PDB file of C-alpha atoms and ligand atoms in Angstrom:
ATOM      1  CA  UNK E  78       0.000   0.000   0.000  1.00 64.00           C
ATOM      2  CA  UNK E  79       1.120   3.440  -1.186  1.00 81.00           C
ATOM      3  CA  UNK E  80       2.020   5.982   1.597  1.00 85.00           C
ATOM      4  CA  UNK E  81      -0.830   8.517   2.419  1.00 96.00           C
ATOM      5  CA  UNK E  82      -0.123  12.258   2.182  1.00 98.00           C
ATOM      6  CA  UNK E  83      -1.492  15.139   1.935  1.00 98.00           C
ATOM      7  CA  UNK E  84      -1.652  17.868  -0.464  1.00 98.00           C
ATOM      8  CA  UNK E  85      -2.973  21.741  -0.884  1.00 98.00           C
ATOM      9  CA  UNK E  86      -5.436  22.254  -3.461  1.00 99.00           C
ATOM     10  CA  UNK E  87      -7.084  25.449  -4.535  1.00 99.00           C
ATOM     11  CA  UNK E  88     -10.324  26.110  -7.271  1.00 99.00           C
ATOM     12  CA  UNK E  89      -8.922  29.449  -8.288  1.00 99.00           C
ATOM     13  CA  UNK E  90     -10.930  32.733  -8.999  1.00 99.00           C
ATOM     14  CA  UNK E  91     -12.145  31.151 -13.053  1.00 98.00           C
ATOM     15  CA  UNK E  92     -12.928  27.800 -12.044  1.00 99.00           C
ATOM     16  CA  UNK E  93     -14.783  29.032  -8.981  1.00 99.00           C
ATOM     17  CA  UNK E  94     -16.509  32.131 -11.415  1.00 98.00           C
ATOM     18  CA  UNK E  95     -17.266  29.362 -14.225  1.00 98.00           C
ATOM     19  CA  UNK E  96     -18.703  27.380 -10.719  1.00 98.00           C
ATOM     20  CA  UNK E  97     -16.394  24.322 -11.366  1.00 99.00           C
ATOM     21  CA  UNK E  98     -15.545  24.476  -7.885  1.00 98.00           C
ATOM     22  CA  UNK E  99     -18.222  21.036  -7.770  1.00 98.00           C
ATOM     23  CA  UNK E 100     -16.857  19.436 -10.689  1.00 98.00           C
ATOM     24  CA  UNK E 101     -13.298  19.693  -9.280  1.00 99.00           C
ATOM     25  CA  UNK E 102     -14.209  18.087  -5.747  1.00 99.00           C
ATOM     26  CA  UNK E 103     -16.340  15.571  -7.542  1.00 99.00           C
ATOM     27  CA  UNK E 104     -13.352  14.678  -9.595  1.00 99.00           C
ATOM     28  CA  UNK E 105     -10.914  14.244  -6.505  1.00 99.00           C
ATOM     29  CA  UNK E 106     -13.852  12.543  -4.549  1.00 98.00           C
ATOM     30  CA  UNK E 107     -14.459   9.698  -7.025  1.00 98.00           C
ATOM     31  CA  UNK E 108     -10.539   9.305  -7.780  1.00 98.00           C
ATOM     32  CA  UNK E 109     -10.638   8.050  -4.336  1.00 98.00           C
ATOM     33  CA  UNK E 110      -8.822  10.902  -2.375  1.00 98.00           C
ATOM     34  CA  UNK E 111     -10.589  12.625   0.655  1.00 98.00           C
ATOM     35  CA  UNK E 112     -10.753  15.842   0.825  1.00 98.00           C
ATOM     36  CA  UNK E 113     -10.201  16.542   4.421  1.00 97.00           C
ATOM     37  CA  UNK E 114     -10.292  20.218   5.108  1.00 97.00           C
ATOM     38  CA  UNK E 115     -12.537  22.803   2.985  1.00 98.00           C
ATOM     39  CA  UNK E 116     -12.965  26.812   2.830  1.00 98.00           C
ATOM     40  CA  UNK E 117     -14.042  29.365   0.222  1.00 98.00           C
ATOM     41  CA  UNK E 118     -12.601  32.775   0.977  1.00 98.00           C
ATOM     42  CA  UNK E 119     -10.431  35.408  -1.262  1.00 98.00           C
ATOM     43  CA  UNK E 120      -6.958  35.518  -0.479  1.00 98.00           C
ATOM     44  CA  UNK E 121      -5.546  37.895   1.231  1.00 98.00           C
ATOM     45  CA  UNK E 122      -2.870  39.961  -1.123  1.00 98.00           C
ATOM     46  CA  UNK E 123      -0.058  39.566   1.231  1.00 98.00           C
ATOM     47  CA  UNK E 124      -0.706  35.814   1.793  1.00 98.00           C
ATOM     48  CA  UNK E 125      -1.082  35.367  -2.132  1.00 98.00           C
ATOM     49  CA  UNK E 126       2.388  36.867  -2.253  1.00 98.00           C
ATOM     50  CA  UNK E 127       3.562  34.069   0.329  1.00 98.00           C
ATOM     51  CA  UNK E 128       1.989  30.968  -1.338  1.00 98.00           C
ATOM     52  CA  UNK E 129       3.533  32.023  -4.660  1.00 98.00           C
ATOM     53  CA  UNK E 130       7.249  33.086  -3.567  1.00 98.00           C
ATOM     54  CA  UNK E 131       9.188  31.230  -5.882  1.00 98.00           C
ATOM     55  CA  UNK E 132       8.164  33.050  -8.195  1.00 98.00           C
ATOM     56  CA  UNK E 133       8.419  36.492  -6.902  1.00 98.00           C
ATOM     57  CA  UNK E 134      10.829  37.266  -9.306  1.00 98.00           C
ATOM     58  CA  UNK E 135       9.172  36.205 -12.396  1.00 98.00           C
ATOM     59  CA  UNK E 136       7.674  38.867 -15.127  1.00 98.00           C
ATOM     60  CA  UNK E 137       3.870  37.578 -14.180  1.00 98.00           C
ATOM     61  CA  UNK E 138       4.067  37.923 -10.647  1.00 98.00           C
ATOM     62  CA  UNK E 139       2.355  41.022 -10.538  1.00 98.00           C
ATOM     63  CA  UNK E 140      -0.722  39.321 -12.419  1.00 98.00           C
ATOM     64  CA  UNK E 141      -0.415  36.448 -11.027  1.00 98.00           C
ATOM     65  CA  UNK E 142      -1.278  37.843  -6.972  1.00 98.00           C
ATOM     66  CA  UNK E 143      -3.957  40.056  -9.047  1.00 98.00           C
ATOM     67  CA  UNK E 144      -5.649  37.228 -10.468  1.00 98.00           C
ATOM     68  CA  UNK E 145      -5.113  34.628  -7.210  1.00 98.00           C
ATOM     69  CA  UNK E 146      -6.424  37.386  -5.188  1.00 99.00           C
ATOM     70  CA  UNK E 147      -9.372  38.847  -7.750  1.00 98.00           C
ATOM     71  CA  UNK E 148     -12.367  36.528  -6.262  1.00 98.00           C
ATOM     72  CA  UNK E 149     -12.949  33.523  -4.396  1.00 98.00           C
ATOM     73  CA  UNK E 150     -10.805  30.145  -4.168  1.00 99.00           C
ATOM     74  CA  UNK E 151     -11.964  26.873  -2.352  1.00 99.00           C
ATOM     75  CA  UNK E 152      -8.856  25.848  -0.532  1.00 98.00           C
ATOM     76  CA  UNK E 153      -9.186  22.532  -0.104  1.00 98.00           C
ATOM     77  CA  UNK E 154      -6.452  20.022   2.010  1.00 98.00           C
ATOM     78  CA  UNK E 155      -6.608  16.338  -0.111  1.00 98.00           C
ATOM     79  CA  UNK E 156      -5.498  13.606   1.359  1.00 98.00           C
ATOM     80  CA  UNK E 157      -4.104   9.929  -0.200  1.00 98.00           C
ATOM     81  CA  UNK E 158      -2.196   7.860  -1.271  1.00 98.00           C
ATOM     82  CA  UNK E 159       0.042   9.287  -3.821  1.00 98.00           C
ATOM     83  CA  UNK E 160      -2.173  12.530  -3.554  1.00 98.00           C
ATOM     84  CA  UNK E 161       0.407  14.954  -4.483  1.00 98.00           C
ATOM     85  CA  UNK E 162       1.819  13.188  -7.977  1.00 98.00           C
ATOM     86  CA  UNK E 163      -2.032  11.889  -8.064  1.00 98.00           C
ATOM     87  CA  UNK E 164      -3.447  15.543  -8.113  1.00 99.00           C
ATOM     88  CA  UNK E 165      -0.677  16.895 -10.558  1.00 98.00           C
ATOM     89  CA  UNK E 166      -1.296  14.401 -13.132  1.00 98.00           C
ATOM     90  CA  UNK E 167      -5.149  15.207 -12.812  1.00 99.00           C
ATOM     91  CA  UNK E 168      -4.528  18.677 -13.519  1.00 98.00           C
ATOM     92  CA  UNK E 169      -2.708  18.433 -16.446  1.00 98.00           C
ATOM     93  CA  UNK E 170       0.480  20.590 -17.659  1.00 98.00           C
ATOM     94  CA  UNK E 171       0.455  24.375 -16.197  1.00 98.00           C
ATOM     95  CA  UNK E 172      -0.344  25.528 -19.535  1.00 98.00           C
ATOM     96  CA  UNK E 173      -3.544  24.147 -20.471  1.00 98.00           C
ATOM     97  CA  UNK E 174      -2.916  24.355 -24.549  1.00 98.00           C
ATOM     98  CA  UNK E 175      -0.222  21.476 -23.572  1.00 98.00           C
ATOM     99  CA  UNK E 176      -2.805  19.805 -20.935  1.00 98.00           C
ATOM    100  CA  UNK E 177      -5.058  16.694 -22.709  1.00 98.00           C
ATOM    101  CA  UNK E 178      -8.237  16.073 -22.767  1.00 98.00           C
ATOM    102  CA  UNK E 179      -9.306  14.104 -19.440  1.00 98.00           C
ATOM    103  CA  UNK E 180      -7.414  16.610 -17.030  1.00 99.00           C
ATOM    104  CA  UNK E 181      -9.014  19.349 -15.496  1.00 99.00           C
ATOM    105  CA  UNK E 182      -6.613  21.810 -17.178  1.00 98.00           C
ATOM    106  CA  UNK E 183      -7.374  20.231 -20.594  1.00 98.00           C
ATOM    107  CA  UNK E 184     -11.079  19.852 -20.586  1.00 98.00           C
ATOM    108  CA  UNK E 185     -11.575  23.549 -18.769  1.00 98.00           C
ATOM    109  CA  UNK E 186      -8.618  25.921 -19.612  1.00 98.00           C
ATOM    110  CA  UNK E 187      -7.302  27.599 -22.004  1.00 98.00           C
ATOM    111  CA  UNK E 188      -4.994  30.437 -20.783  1.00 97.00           C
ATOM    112  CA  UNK E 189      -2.006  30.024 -19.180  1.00 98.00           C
ATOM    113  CA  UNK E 190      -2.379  32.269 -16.387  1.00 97.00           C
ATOM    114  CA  UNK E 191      -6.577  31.315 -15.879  1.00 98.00           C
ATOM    115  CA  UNK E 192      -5.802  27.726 -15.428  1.00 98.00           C
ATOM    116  CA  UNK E 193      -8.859  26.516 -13.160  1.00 99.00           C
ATOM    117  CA  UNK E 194      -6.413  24.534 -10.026  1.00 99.00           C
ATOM    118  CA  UNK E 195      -3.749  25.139  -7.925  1.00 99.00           C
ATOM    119  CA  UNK E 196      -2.094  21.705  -6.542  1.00 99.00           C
ATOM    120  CA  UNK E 197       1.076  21.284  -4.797  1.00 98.00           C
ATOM    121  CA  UNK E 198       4.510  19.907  -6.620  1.00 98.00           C
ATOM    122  CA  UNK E 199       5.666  18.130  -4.178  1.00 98.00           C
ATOM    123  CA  UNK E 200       6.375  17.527  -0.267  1.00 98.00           C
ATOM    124  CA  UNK E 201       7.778  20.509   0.793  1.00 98.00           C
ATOM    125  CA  UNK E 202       5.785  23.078  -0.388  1.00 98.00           C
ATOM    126  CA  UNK E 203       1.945  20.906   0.351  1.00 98.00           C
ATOM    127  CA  UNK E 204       3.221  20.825   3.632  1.00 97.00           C
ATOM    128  CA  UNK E 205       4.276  24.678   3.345  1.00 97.00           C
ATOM    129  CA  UNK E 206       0.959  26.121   1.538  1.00 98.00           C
ATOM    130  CA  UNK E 207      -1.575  23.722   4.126  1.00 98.00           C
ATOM    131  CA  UNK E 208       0.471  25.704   7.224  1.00 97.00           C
ATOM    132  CA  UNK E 209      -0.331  28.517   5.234  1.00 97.00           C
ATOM    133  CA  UNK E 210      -4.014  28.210   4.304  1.00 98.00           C
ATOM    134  CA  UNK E 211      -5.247  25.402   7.076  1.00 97.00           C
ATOM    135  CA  UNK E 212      -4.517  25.630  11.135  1.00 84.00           C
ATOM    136  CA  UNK E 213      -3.379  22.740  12.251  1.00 77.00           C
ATOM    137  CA  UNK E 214      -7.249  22.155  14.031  1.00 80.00           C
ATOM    138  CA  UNK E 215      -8.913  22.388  11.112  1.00 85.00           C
ATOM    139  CA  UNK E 216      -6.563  19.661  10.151  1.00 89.00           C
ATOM    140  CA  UNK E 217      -6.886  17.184  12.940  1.00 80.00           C
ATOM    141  CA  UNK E 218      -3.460  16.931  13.712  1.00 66.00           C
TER     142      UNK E 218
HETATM  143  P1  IDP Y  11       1.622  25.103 -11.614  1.00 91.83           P
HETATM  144  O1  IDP Y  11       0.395  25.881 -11.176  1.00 91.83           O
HETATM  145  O2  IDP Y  11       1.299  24.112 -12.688  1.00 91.83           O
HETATM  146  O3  IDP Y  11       2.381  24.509 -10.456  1.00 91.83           O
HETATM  147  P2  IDP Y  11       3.753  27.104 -11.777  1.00 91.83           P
HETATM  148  O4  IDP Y  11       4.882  27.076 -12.740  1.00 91.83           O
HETATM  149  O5  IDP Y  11       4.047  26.812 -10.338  1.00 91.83           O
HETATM  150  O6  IDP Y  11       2.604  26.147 -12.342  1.00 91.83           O
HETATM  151  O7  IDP Y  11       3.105  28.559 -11.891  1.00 91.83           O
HETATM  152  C1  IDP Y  11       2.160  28.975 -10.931  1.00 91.83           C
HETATM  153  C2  IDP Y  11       1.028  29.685 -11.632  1.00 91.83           C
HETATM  154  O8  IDP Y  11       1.524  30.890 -12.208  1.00 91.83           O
HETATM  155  C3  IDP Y  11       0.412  28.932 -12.811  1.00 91.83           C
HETATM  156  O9  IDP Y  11      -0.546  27.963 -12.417  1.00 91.83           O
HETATM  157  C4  IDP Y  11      -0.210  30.070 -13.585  1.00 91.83           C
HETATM  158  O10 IDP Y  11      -1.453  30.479 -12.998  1.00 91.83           O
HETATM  159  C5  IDP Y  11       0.800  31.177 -13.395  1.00 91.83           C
HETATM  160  N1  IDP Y  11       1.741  31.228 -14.520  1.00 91.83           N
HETATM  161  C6  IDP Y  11       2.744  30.358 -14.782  1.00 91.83           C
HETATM  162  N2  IDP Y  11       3.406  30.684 -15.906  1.00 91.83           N
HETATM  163  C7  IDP Y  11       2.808  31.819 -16.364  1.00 91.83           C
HETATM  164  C8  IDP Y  11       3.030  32.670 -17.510  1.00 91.83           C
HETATM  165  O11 IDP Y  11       3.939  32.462 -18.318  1.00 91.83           O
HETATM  166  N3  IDP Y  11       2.182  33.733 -17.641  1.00 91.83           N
HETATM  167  C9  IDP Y  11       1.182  34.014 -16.747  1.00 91.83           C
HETATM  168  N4  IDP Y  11       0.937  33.229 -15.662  1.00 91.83           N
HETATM  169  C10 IDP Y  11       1.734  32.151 -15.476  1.00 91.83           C
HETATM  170 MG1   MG Y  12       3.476  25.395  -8.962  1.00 91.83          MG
END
């Protein structure tokens, strides 16, 4: 049996707008991956700025914390087995003209930048981005 962890998913501001926030939890649900903790808020600019660090110094930062931060996300901590590599490959490629059909990315995006999910890449930064987002109560640990 796999080892169980835990990953940081977020329905960002399109995919919550075109209200796939459903389809997205209903996808996780019936891979077989719980979704453990759940909230809908807008992110604060300064903790937008935080979850997306490394890549403060890139050209589309600026629009990048504009968008993140331009509506509601569902935050959502996903637990099981293989649930970070699991997640990615549901998401498809970051650019969603690369992304095929089947992922989320490739049946509902189309823009780079507007790419329906967030997911975390690997251990370090899910456990980073659910101490960000998540207390550790509303994690049960
Ligand atoms: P990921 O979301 O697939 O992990 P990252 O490379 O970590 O992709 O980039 C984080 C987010 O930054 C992307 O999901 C996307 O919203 C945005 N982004 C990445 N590259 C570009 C770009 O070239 N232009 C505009 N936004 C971008
Ligand atoms: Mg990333």
């Amino acid at each position: 049996m796999s080892k169980s962890e835990r990953s940081f998913v977020m329905v960002k501001p399109d995919g919550v707008a075109a209200g796939l926030s459903g389809e997205v939890i209903s996808r996780i649900e019936r891979r077989g991956l719980e979704v453990i903790a759940i909230k809908k808020a807008t992110m604060q600019v300064a903790v937008a700025e935080d979850h997306y660090s490394e890549h403060s110094e890139r050209p589309f930062f600026g629009e990048l914390v504009e968008f993140i931060t331009s509506g509601p996300v569902v935050m959502m901590a996903v637990e099981g087995p293989n649930a970070i590599a699991a997640l990615r490959t549901m998401m498809g490629p970051t650019n969603p003209a690369e992304a095929p059909p089947g992922t989320i990315r490739g049946d509902f995006a189309l823009d780079v930048g507007q790419n329906v999910i967030h997911g975390s890449d690997g251990p370090e930064s899910a456990a980073r981005e659910l101490a960000l987002h998540f207390g550790l109560a509303e994690l049960g640990t």
